[in-house]
Short mmCIF file of C-alpha atoms in Angstrom, two decimals:
data_model
loop_
_atom_site.label_atom_id
_atom_site.label_comp_id
_atom_site.label_asym_id
_atom_site.label_seq_id
_atom_site.Cartn_x
_atom_site.Cartn_y
_atom_site.Cartn_z
CA MET K 4 4.47 -44.45 0.08
CA VAL K 5 2.62 -42.67 -2.74
CA ARG K 6 -0.31 -44.48 -3.93
CA GLU K 7 -0.98 -44.28 -7.87
CA GLY K 8 -3.06 -40.95 -8.61
CA GLU K 9 -1.94 -39.17 -5.26
CA LEU K 10 -0.10 -35.92 -5.53
CA LYS K 11 3.64 -36.10 -4.90
CA PRO K 12 5.33 -33.30 -3.16
CA MET K 13 7.09 -32.34 -6.10
CA ASP K 14 6.95 -33.92 -9.63
CA ALA K 15 7.32 -31.91 -12.67
CA GLU K 16 4.62 -33.65 -14.83
CA GLN K 17 1.94 -33.26 -11.88
CA LEU K 18 2.80 -29.84 -11.72
CA ARG K 19 2.09 -29.42 -15.17
CA GLU K 20 -1.28 -30.94 -15.10
CA TYR K 21 -2.28 -29.46 -11.72
CA GLY K 22 -0.83 -26.20 -12.50
CA HIS K 23 -3.13 -25.86 -15.85
CA LYS K 24 -5.91 -26.55 -13.71
CA MET K 25 -5.20 -24.06 -11.24
CA VAL K 26 -4.76 -21.31 -14.02
CA ASP K 27 -7.97 -22.19 -15.45
CA PHE K 28 -9.78 -21.90 -12.06
CA ILE K 29 -8.14 -18.53 -11.54
CA ALA K 30 -8.80 -17.18 -15.19
CA ASP K 31 -12.43 -18.16 -14.57
CA TYR K 32 -12.54 -16.29 -11.19
CA TYR K 33 -11.39 -13.33 -13.11
CA LYS K 34 -13.83 -13.71 -16.22
CA ASN K 35 -16.59 -14.10 -13.66
CA ILE K 36 -15.67 -11.82 -10.83
CA GLU K 37 -18.62 -9.29 -11.64
CA ASN K 38 -21.13 -11.81 -10.57
CA PHE K 39 -19.89 -11.95 -6.79
CA PRO K 40 -20.84 -9.39 -4.26
CA VAL K 41 -17.87 -7.04 -3.98
CA LEU K 42 -18.06 -6.94 -0.06
CA SER K 43 -18.38 -10.49 1.33
CA GLN K 44 -21.89 -10.81 2.72
CA VAL K 45 -21.00 -13.67 5.47
CA GLN K 46 -21.35 -13.58 9.07
CA PRO K 47 -18.47 -13.83 11.48
CA GLY K 48 -17.67 -17.61 12.18
CA TYR K 49 -19.44 -18.83 8.97
CA LEU K 50 -16.63 -20.80 7.60
CA ARG K 51 -16.08 -22.85 11.20
CA LYS K 52 -19.66 -24.28 10.29
CA LEU K 53 -18.51 -25.42 6.90
CA LEU K 54 -15.31 -27.21 7.59
CA PRO K 55 -14.42 -30.31 9.47
CA GLU K 56 -12.65 -29.81 12.84
CA THR K 57 -9.50 -31.98 12.06
CA ALA K 58 -7.24 -32.22 8.95
CA PRO K 59 -7.81 -35.05 6.70
CA ALA K 60 -5.90 -38.21 7.51
CA HIS K 61 -5.69 -39.16 3.45
CA SER K 62 -4.97 -37.12 0.98
CA GLU K 63 -8.01 -35.39 -1.04
CA THR K 64 -8.34 -34.74 -4.59
CA LEU K 65 -7.67 -31.36 -6.25
CA GLN K 66 -11.33 -31.34 -7.70
CA ASP K 67 -12.62 -31.73 -4.02
CA VAL K 68 -10.62 -28.82 -2.76
CA LEU K 69 -11.53 -26.49 -5.86
CA GLU K 70 -15.24 -27.14 -5.39
CA ASP K 71 -14.60 -26.39 -1.81
CA ILE K 72 -12.88 -22.96 -2.77
CA GLN K 73 -15.74 -22.12 -5.03
CA THR K 74 -18.93 -22.88 -2.49
CA LYS K 75 -17.11 -22.29 0.79
CA ILE K 76 -14.07 -19.86 0.47
CA LEU K 77 -15.28 -17.52 -2.07
CA PRO K 78 -18.46 -16.36 -0.36
CA GLY K 79 -16.21 -15.18 2.32
CA VAL K 80 -13.99 -13.29 0.09
CA THR K 81 -14.16 -9.41 -0.47
CA HIS K 82 -12.97 -9.11 -3.95
CA TRP K 83 -10.20 -6.55 -4.14
CA GLN K 84 -9.97 -7.10 -8.00
CA SER K 85 -13.40 -6.52 -8.71
CA PRO K 86 -14.00 -3.57 -11.11
CA ASP K 87 -16.55 -2.36 -8.57
CA TYR K 88 -14.08 -2.31 -5.59
CA PHE K 89 -13.68 1.25 -4.63
CA ALA K 90 -12.50 1.04 -0.89
CA TYR K 91 -9.43 2.08 0.92
CA PHE K 92 -6.82 1.91 -1.76
CA PRO K 93 -6.36 -0.45 -4.74
CA SER K 94 -4.18 -3.54 -4.52
CA ASN K 95 -3.37 -4.24 -8.01
CA SER K 96 -3.23 -7.59 -9.85
CA SER K 97 -1.95 -8.14 -13.27
CA VAL K 98 -1.02 -10.83 -15.57
CA ALA K 99 2.51 -9.96 -15.57
CA GLY K 100 2.41 -9.70 -11.71
CA PHE K 101 0.73 -12.86 -11.45
CA LEU K 102 3.51 -14.76 -13.71
CA GLY K 103 5.97 -13.00 -11.66
CA GLU K 104 4.68 -14.28 -8.66
CA MET K 105 4.09 -17.96 -9.85
CA LEU K 106 7.74 -17.90 -11.08
CA SER K 107 8.85 -16.77 -7.68
CA ALA K 108 6.71 -19.72 -5.92
CA GLY K 109 8.37 -22.14 -8.38
CA ILE K 110 11.98 -20.87 -7.82
CA ASN K 111 11.06 -20.81 -4.19
CA MET K 112 14.37 -19.45 -2.67
CA VAL K 113 15.39 -17.77 0.33
CA GLY K 114 17.39 -15.01 -0.55
CA PHE K 115 18.58 -13.31 2.77
CA SER K 116 22.12 -12.81 1.46
CA TRP K 117 23.78 -12.65 -1.87
CA ILE K 118 25.45 -15.93 -1.69
CA THR K 119 21.75 -17.62 -1.28
CA SER K 120 20.64 -16.38 -4.73
CA PRO K 121 22.96 -13.96 -6.58
CA ALA K 122 20.34 -13.24 -9.03
CA ALA K 123 17.63 -12.28 -6.62
CA THR K 124 19.85 -9.60 -4.84
CA GLU K 125 21.19 -7.91 -8.35
CA LEU K 126 17.90 -8.02 -9.85
CA GLU K 127 16.35 -6.26 -7.11
CA MET K 128 19.07 -3.67 -7.14
CA ILE K 129 18.79 -3.19 -10.75
CA VAL K 130 14.86 -3.14 -10.89
CA LEU K 131 14.66 -0.77 -8.10
CA ASP K 132 17.21 1.56 -9.82
CA TRP K 133 14.86 1.26 -12.86
CA LEU K 134 12.02 2.50 -10.90
CA ALA K 135 13.70 5.24 -8.91
CA LYS K 136 14.81 6.73 -12.46
CA ALA K 137 11.22 6.58 -13.65
CA LEU K 138 10.41 8.60 -10.75
CA LYS K 139 13.32 10.85 -11.01
CA LEU K 140 14.35 10.40 -7.62
CA PRO K 141 17.83 12.00 -6.61
CA ASP K 142 20.96 9.87 -7.73
CA GLU K 143 21.72 9.49 -3.91
CA PHE K 144 18.95 6.83 -3.86
CA LEU K 145 20.69 4.53 -6.42
CA SER K 146 22.42 1.43 -5.44
CA THR K 147 25.45 2.85 -7.35
CA GLY K 148 26.21 5.26 -4.78
CA GLN K 149 25.82 4.95 -0.82
CA GLY K 150 22.36 4.53 -0.97
CA GLY K 151 19.66 2.02 -2.66
CA GLY K 152 16.57 0.19 -2.79
CA VAL K 153 15.21 -2.46 -1.16
CA ILE K 154 11.58 -4.44 -1.40
CA GLN K 155 9.78 -4.46 2.00
CA GLY K 156 6.69 -6.35 2.53
CA THR K 157 4.69 -3.17 3.36
CA ALA K 158 4.83 0.43 3.85
CA SER K 159 4.68 -0.16 7.78
CA GLU K 160 7.84 -2.28 7.37
CA ALA K 161 9.46 0.53 5.39
CA VAL K 162 8.62 3.23 7.83
CA LEU K 163 9.68 0.99 10.89
CA VAL K 164 13.32 -0.04 9.39
CA VAL K 165 13.93 3.87 8.96
CA LEU K 166 12.78 4.69 12.15
CA LEU K 167 15.13 2.37 13.86
CA ALA K 168 17.87 3.50 11.54
CA ALA K 169 17.38 7.10 12.39
CA ARG K 170 17.05 6.05 16.22
CA ASP K 171 20.14 4.39 16.26
CA LYS K 172 22.14 6.72 14.42
CA VAL K 173 21.15 9.86 16.90
CA LEU K 174 21.44 7.38 19.92
CA ARG K 175 25.01 6.62 18.82
CA ARG K 176 25.67 10.75 18.97
CA VAL K 177 23.80 11.45 22.23
CA GLY K 178 24.05 8.01 24.23
CA LYS K 179 21.60 5.18 24.50
CA ASP K 180 20.32 6.81 27.66
CA ALA K 181 18.75 9.40 25.76
CA ILE K 182 15.89 7.45 24.10
CA GLY K 183 13.51 8.94 26.42
CA LYS K 184 14.21 12.27 24.80
CA LEU K 185 13.68 11.28 21.13
CA VAL K 186 10.61 12.94 19.30
CA VAL K 187 8.86 11.75 16.15
CA TYR K 188 6.73 14.38 14.20
CA CYS K 189 4.15 13.68 11.70
CA SER K 190 0.77 15.09 10.41
CA ASP K 191 -2.40 13.88 12.19
CA GLN K 192 -3.24 12.43 8.38
CA THR K 193 -0.29 10.25 8.62
CA HIS K 194 -0.78 6.71 8.34
CA SER K 195 -1.07 4.70 11.68
CA ALA K 196 1.94 2.73 10.86
CA LEU K 197 4.14 5.32 11.97
CA GLN K 198 2.43 4.91 15.72
CA LYS K 199 3.05 1.36 15.76
CA ALA K 200 6.74 2.04 14.43
CA CYS K 201 7.08 4.12 17.34
CA GLN K 202 5.90 1.57 19.85
CA ILE K 203 7.97 -1.06 18.35
CA GLY K 204 11.08 1.21 18.46
CA GLY K 205 10.56 2.29 22.01
CA ILE K 206 9.79 5.84 21.54
CA HIS K 207 8.09 7.33 24.47
CA PRO K 208 4.11 7.71 23.62
CA GLU K 209 4.46 11.29 24.95
CA ASN K 210 7.01 12.02 22.38
CA PHE K 211 5.04 11.15 19.24
CA ARG K 212 3.77 14.23 18.01
CA MET K 213 0.68 14.21 15.64
CA LEU K 214 0.47 17.92 14.20
CA LYS K 215 -2.96 19.17 13.18
CA ALA K 216 -3.70 19.42 9.55
CA VAL K 217 -6.42 21.71 8.51
CA SER K 218 -9.12 21.83 5.99
CA CYS K 219 -8.03 25.42 4.70
CA ARG K 220 -4.67 23.52 3.37
CA ASP K 221 -6.58 20.59 2.05
CA TYR K 222 -5.07 18.52 4.93
CA ALA K 223 -1.49 19.05 4.02
CA LEU K 224 0.91 19.71 7.02
CA SER K 225 1.66 23.30 7.47
CA PRO K 226 5.58 23.81 7.77
CA ASP K 227 4.88 26.53 10.68
CA ALA K 228 3.23 23.89 12.65
CA LEU K 229 6.16 21.61 12.28
CA SER K 230 8.84 24.60 13.03
CA GLU K 231 6.89 25.63 16.05
CA ALA K 232 6.55 22.04 17.31
CA VAL K 233 10.25 21.31 17.01
CA SER K 234 11.32 24.58 18.48
CA HIS K 235 9.36 24.08 21.45
CA ASP K 236 10.61 20.65 22.12
CA LEU K 237 14.23 21.88 21.72
CA ALA K 238 13.64 24.35 24.23
CA THR K 239 12.61 21.67 26.69
CA GLY K 240 15.66 19.74 26.05
CA LEU K 241 14.13 17.00 23.93
CA ILE K 242 15.66 15.67 20.81
CA PRO K 243 13.69 15.98 17.70
CA PHE K 244 14.90 12.97 15.37
CA PHE K 245 12.33 11.77 13.02
CA PHE K 246 9.78 13.30 10.68
CA CYS K 247 7.39 11.72 8.24
CA ALA K 248 6.07 13.55 5.28
CA THR K 249 3.05 11.84 3.11
CA ILE K 250 2.27 12.19 -0.52
CA GLY K 251 -1.29 10.97 -0.71
CA THR K 252 -2.51 10.57 2.48
CA THR K 253 -4.95 7.92 3.35
CA SER K 254 -8.13 9.64 4.24
CA SER K 255 -7.84 12.27 1.45
CA THR K 256 -4.58 11.90 -0.70
CA ALA K 257 -3.38 15.49 0.92
CA VAL K 258 0.13 16.24 -0.16
CA ASP K 259 2.61 17.79 2.39
CA PRO K 260 4.83 20.43 1.22
CA LEU K 261 8.32 18.68 0.78
CA PRO K 262 10.73 21.45 -0.05
CA ALA K 263 9.65 23.82 3.06
CA LEU K 264 9.43 20.68 5.53
CA GLY K 265 12.80 19.26 4.25
CA LYS K 266 14.68 22.49 5.15
CA ILE K 267 13.09 22.44 8.50
CA THR K 268 14.25 18.72 9.22
CA LYS K 269 17.90 19.48 7.52
CA SER K 270 18.37 22.60 9.57
CA ASN K 271 17.69 20.31 12.93
CA SER K 272 19.46 17.17 11.82
CA MET K 273 16.30 15.24 11.58
CA TRP K 274 15.77 12.11 9.64
CA PHE K 275 13.29 12.99 6.88
CA HIS K 276 11.02 10.21 5.61
CA VAL K 277 8.50 10.47 2.59
CA ASP K 278 5.55 8.11 2.54
CA ALA K 279 4.23 7.84 -0.91
CA ALA K 280 2.65 4.55 -0.64
CA TYR K 281 -0.44 5.35 -2.86
CA ALA K 282 0.33 8.33 -4.67
CA GLY K 283 3.85 7.38 -5.87
CA SER K 284 2.72 5.32 -8.55
CA ALA K 285 1.23 8.34 -10.16
CA CYS K 286 4.51 10.16 -10.12
CA ILE K 287 5.79 8.21 -13.23
CA CYS K 288 3.63 10.63 -15.01
CA PRO K 289 5.31 13.78 -15.68
CA GLU K 290 2.46 15.90 -15.10
CA PHE K 291 2.33 14.46 -11.49
CA ARG K 292 5.88 14.39 -10.62
CA HIS K 293 5.73 17.77 -8.98
CA TYR K 294 3.72 16.28 -6.22
CA ILE K 295 7.41 14.97 -4.84
CA ASP K 296 9.43 18.04 -5.75
CA GLY K 297 11.69 18.54 -2.73
CA VAL K 298 12.40 14.64 -2.35
CA GLU K 299 15.87 15.50 -2.62
CA GLU K 300 15.69 16.89 0.95
CA ALA K 301 14.80 13.33 2.23
CA ASP K 302 16.71 10.46 3.68
CA SER K 303 14.20 7.91 2.58
CA PHE K 304 11.56 7.48 0.16
CA ASN K 305 8.80 4.49 -0.02
CA MET K 306 5.98 3.80 -2.64
CA ASN K 307 3.93 0.55 -2.91
CA ALA K 308 4.22 -1.18 -6.13
CA HIS K 309 1.34 -3.55 -5.12
CA LYS K 310 -1.12 -0.51 -4.69
CA TRP K 311 -1.43 0.96 -8.26
CA PHE K 312 1.49 -0.42 -10.19
CA LEU K 313 -0.01 -3.53 -11.41
CA THR K 314 2.39 -5.65 -9.16
CA ASN K 315 0.86 -8.31 -6.90
CA PHE K 316 0.96 -8.16 -3.32
CA ASP K 317 3.51 -7.86 -1.48
CA CYS K 318 6.22 -5.37 -2.85
CA SER K 319 6.75 -2.24 -1.31
CA ALA K 320 9.71 -0.09 -2.52
CA LEU K 321 11.82 1.72 -0.02
CA TRP K 322 15.03 3.80 -0.99
CA VAL K 323 17.42 5.42 1.53
CA LYS K 324 20.44 7.72 0.74
CA ASP K 325 22.65 6.04 3.45
CA ARG K 326 22.40 2.06 3.34
CA SER K 327 24.94 2.11 6.27
CA ALA K 328 22.53 3.34 8.66
CA LEU K 329 19.93 0.59 8.04
CA ILE K 330 22.78 -1.65 8.24
CA GLN K 331 24.30 -0.51 11.29
CA SER K 332 20.67 -0.90 12.93
CA LEU K 333 19.62 -4.14 11.74
CA SER K 334 22.61 -6.23 10.88
CA THR K 335 23.61 -9.68 12.74
CA ASN K 336 26.53 -11.91 11.54
CA PRO K 337 26.27 -15.33 13.13
CA GLU K 338 28.74 -17.80 12.02
CA PHE K 339 26.43 -19.85 10.05
CA LEU K 340 25.69 -16.78 7.55
CA LYS K 341 29.42 -16.07 7.13
CA ASN K 342 30.79 -16.29 3.36
CA LYS K 343 33.50 -14.88 1.60
CA ALA K 344 31.58 -12.42 -0.57
CA SER K 345 29.84 -11.05 2.59
CA GLN K 346 33.08 -10.77 4.82
CA GLY K 347 34.92 -9.06 1.85
CA ASN K 348 31.91 -6.20 1.67
CA LEU K 349 31.92 -7.28 -2.15
CA VAL K 350 27.91 -7.48 -2.20
CA VAL K 351 24.77 -6.31 -0.61
CA ASP K 352 22.96 -8.49 1.82
CA TYR K 353 19.38 -7.40 2.14
CA LYS K 354 18.95 -9.22 5.23
CA ASP K 355 20.56 -6.17 6.94
CA TRP K 356 18.00 -3.76 5.26
CA GLN K 357 14.73 -5.32 7.04
CA ILE K 358 13.19 -6.94 9.80
CA PRO K 359 13.02 -10.61 8.89
CA LEU K 360 15.97 -12.77 8.00
CA GLY K 361 14.15 -14.65 5.02
CA ARG K 362 12.92 -12.81 1.86
CA ARG K 363 11.04 -13.84 -1.38
CA PHE K 364 12.41 -13.28 -4.77
CA ARG K 365 9.72 -10.47 -5.04
CA SER K 366 11.96 -8.28 -7.67
CA LEU K 367 11.05 -10.89 -10.43
CA LYS K 368 7.17 -9.72 -10.38
CA LEU K 369 8.38 -5.88 -10.36
CA TRP K 370 10.65 -6.62 -13.35
CA MET K 371 8.10 -8.50 -15.06
CA VAL K 372 5.56 -5.71 -14.48
CA LEU K 373 8.13 -3.46 -15.95
CA ARG K 374 9.28 -5.24 -18.76
CA LEU K 375 5.89 -6.84 -19.89
CA TYR K 376 3.92 -3.34 -19.89
CA GLY K 377 6.59 -0.89 -20.07
CA LEU K 378 6.47 3.07 -18.61
CA GLU K 379 4.22 4.08 -21.28
CA LYS K 380 1.44 1.56 -20.69
CA LEU K 381 1.87 2.04 -16.86
CA GLN K 382 1.38 5.84 -17.19
CA ALA K 383 -1.74 5.21 -19.24
CA TYR K 384 -3.13 3.11 -16.85
CA VAL K 385 -2.77 5.39 -13.96
CA ARG K 386 -3.89 8.49 -16.09
CA ASN K 387 -6.94 6.54 -17.14
CA HIS K 388 -8.02 5.92 -13.28
CA ILE K 389 -7.38 9.51 -12.47
CA GLU K 390 -9.67 10.28 -15.50
CA LEU K 391 -12.51 8.03 -14.35
CA ALA K 392 -12.25 9.50 -10.98
CA ARG K 393 -12.54 12.98 -12.28
CA ARG K 394 -15.56 11.89 -14.07
CA PHE K 395 -17.38 10.51 -11.01
CA GLU K 396 -16.33 13.94 -9.25
CA GLU K 397 -18.28 15.81 -12.05
CA HIS K 398 -21.34 13.68 -11.18
CA ILE K 399 -21.20 14.38 -7.60
CA ALA K 400 -20.56 18.41 -8.24
CA GLN K 401 -23.73 18.23 -10.52
CA ASP K 402 -25.91 16.67 -7.97
CA GLN K 403 -27.09 19.34 -5.22
CA ARG K 404 -27.78 16.61 -2.61
CA PHE K 405 -24.13 15.73 -2.35
CA GLU K 406 -20.87 17.87 -1.99
CA ILE K 407 -17.10 17.31 -2.74
CA VAL K 408 -15.32 17.58 0.61
CA THR K 409 -11.78 17.98 -0.40
CA PRO K 410 -10.21 18.78 -3.92
CA ARG K 411 -9.24 15.44 -5.95
CA LYS K 412 -5.58 15.07 -6.70
CA PHE K 413 -5.25 11.51 -7.77
CA SER K 414 -8.00 8.93 -8.12
CA LEU K 415 -9.74 9.39 -4.78
CA VAL K 416 -12.92 11.27 -4.46
CA CYS K 417 -13.97 12.48 -0.91
CA PHE K 418 -17.46 13.40 -0.93
CA ARG K 419 -20.63 13.11 1.31
CA LEU K 420 -24.36 13.39 1.14
CA ARG K 421 -25.85 16.96 2.39
CA PRO K 422 -28.15 16.62 5.31
CA PRO K 423 -31.75 18.35 4.89
CA GLN K 424 -30.80 20.44 7.94
CA SER K 425 -27.64 22.01 8.91
CA ASN K 426 -26.81 19.35 11.80
CA GLU K 427 -23.69 17.54 11.95
CA ASP K 428 -24.47 14.61 14.01
CA TYR K 429 -27.33 14.01 11.81
CA ALA K 430 -25.27 14.43 8.78
CA ASN K 431 -22.74 12.00 10.03
CA LYS K 432 -25.24 9.50 10.71
CA LEU K 433 -26.81 9.93 7.45
CA ASN K 434 -23.56 9.25 5.55
CA HIS K 435 -22.79 6.28 7.70
CA ASP K 436 -26.07 4.98 6.82
CA LEU K 437 -25.47 5.92 3.21
CA LEU K 438 -22.48 3.65 3.36
CA ASP K 439 -24.02 0.75 4.84
CA ALA K 440 -26.62 0.84 2.55
CA VAL K 441 -24.47 0.91 -0.70
CA ASN K 442 -22.11 -1.88 0.77
CA SER K 443 -25.29 -3.90 1.34
CA THR K 444 -26.09 -3.93 -2.16
CA GLY K 445 -22.98 -6.17 -2.87
CA LYS K 446 -22.93 -4.29 -6.06
CA LEU K 447 -19.76 -1.92 -5.03
CA PHE K 448 -17.52 -1.70 -1.85
CA ILE K 449 -16.57 1.91 -0.74
CA SER K 450 -14.86 3.10 2.73
CA HIS K 451 -14.95 6.05 4.74
CA THR K 452 -12.95 8.38 6.76
CA VAL K 453 -13.39 11.43 9.19
CA LEU K 454 -12.30 14.91 8.58
CA SER K 455 -12.76 17.91 10.75
CA ASN K 456 -15.37 15.68 12.83
CA ARG K 457 -17.25 15.02 9.40
CA TYR K 458 -18.01 11.41 8.34
CA ILE K 459 -16.80 11.40 4.69
CA LEU K 460 -17.37 8.75 1.84
CA ARG K 461 -14.24 7.74 -0.27
CA LEU K 462 -14.51 6.40 -3.67
CA ALA K 463 -10.75 5.30 -4.98
CA VAL K 464 -10.52 4.07 -8.60
CA GLY K 465 -8.01 1.79 -9.17
CA ALA K 466 -8.76 -1.85 -9.87
CA PRO K 467 -7.37 -3.17 -13.13
CA LEU K 468 -10.66 -3.97 -14.70
CA THR K 469 -12.67 -0.68 -13.61
CA GLU K 470 -14.13 0.91 -16.74
CA GLU K 471 -16.34 3.94 -17.25
CA ARG K 472 -19.56 1.78 -16.95
CA HIS K 473 -18.51 0.66 -13.47
CA ILE K 474 -18.26 4.11 -12.38
CA LEU K 475 -21.80 4.84 -13.84
CA ALA K 476 -23.20 1.96 -12.25
CA ALA K 477 -21.72 3.10 -8.88
CA TRP K 478 -23.02 6.53 -9.18
CA LYS K 479 -26.61 5.19 -9.98
CA VAL K 480 -26.41 3.12 -6.66
CA PHE K 481 -25.31 6.12 -4.81
CA GLN K 482 -28.40 7.98 -6.36
CA ASP K 483 -30.83 5.22 -5.43
CA GLU K 484 -29.82 4.81 -2.14
CA ALA K 485 -29.48 8.41 -1.25
CA ALA K 486 -32.92 8.93 -2.56
CA THR K 487 -34.58 6.13 -0.25
CA LEU K 488 -32.66 7.55 2.88
CA LEU K 489 -33.75 11.15 2.22
CA SER K 490 -37.25 10.09 1.61
CA LYS K 491 -37.33 8.97 5.18
CA CYS K 492 -36.17 12.21 6.58
#
C-alpha cells in the first residue's frame, strides 16, 4: 500500500515532478563543477563510515537523498566532466547525450533481438552507417552489405568479440584441437584489453606476442617487427591468426602504419582489427582522416563515441566486414527466443553480435548527438581541443625545465620535468612527485605512463567545458609545483 506523498513505482505526474528536481540538481552540478577538487581527496573506506549498515525499512524523501549525494557522495567523486580534468582520455557528456540517455532510460526496453523493439535494432544500423560514412570507412563495413556496425559497451568488449570470431573462424578450418597453436600479435603499446580478451578466449599466454615499439618510430609498431614474428611462428608450426593495430595508443597516441601492417595480415590470412577507441573521433575531420588510411585492409574497426564524441558512456562503435563470423561464434537460438522474423533471416539480432543477451537502447543518444550537433559542430569541437593541446605544448616547449617526450598528434601532450642531473631513476622519482603534487592541489587531475623506462606525465584535453583559461591555469600549477620540487634538489 502506497501512503499519500510516497513515491510510486511508476506514475507520470510524479516522474514529471521528481524528474524536474533531478534535472535541476544535475544542472547545478555542472554549473558549480569547477568548485570541486577534480580528483577526489577522500581516503579508502570513507563512505562506509557515513552510511547506515542496512537499507531503510521505510521510504525516504528525494530531498533527503539529494542532500546525502551532495554531502557524502560527491566528495568521493572524481569529476570526469570538470574542465580541469586532463587524465587518461576524456569521457564526454553533453546535453544531447544526456537527453538521449534519459529517453533510453524512460523507454527502458531490452533490445536483444529485432522483435523486442524493431526501432532499437534499425536505428542502431542506420546511425552506425551514418558514422561509418562520416569516417569514410569502406562500404564493406556498412549494414547494406555483408558487414555492419554494432554498439558495444566498451572497446574491451569490441576486441573480445572480434577475437572470438577470428578464433572460431580459424578453428573451423584447422580443427578445434589446434587452439594451442593460435598466435595473437600486437604492439607493446596496445591496450591491455587485448591481453584480457586472449585470457577469456583461451589463447595460450605464451602465444600472445607483444612486439616492442621504439621511440625512433614515435612508438608506432614497425611492420618489419610483425613480419619477422609471424615468419618465425610459421616456421615453428604455429598459426598466426589475429593482429590488433592501434590508432592513438593509450600511452602516447602513437599511430600504427595500417597499410603496411594490413598487407602482412592479408598475406598470412590473419584477422586484422583496428582499435581507434580514442583517436577515431578526430578522423571525422578531413585533415586527420589520413591517420586511418589503410583501414580498407581491416576486418574490424572500433572507436569509442563515449570518449571524445559528446556521447555519454557507454557507447563503443564496432564495425565488421563479415557479420557472419560474429554470428557463428556468438549466436544461440533457444526456443523461447524464436520468432518468425529471426527464423526467416529477415532481420539483424544484435544478441548474436555481443557477449550478453540484454542490451540497452544506446543508439538513441548517438542519434541525438549527431542530429542536435551535426558533423560540422562535432568537427569544430575536436579541433578546439587539439588547438588547446597545441597551446599547452607550446608552453612546455618554451620552459627549459620541461621537455616534450613524443610528438603530439591529437589532444594528448606527453612531457616531463627535466632532472637537474642526468640520472633516470632520479628523473622518474622527480616526475612521480610532480604528478602527486599537482593532483593533490585538487585544481586539476592528470595521469602518467612509462615510455622507454621513463616516467611520463600525460595531459589529455577533451572535457566538454575546457577553455583556454583552464589550460593556462593548469600550466601555472605545473610551474609552481615544479619550482617547489626543484628548490629542494
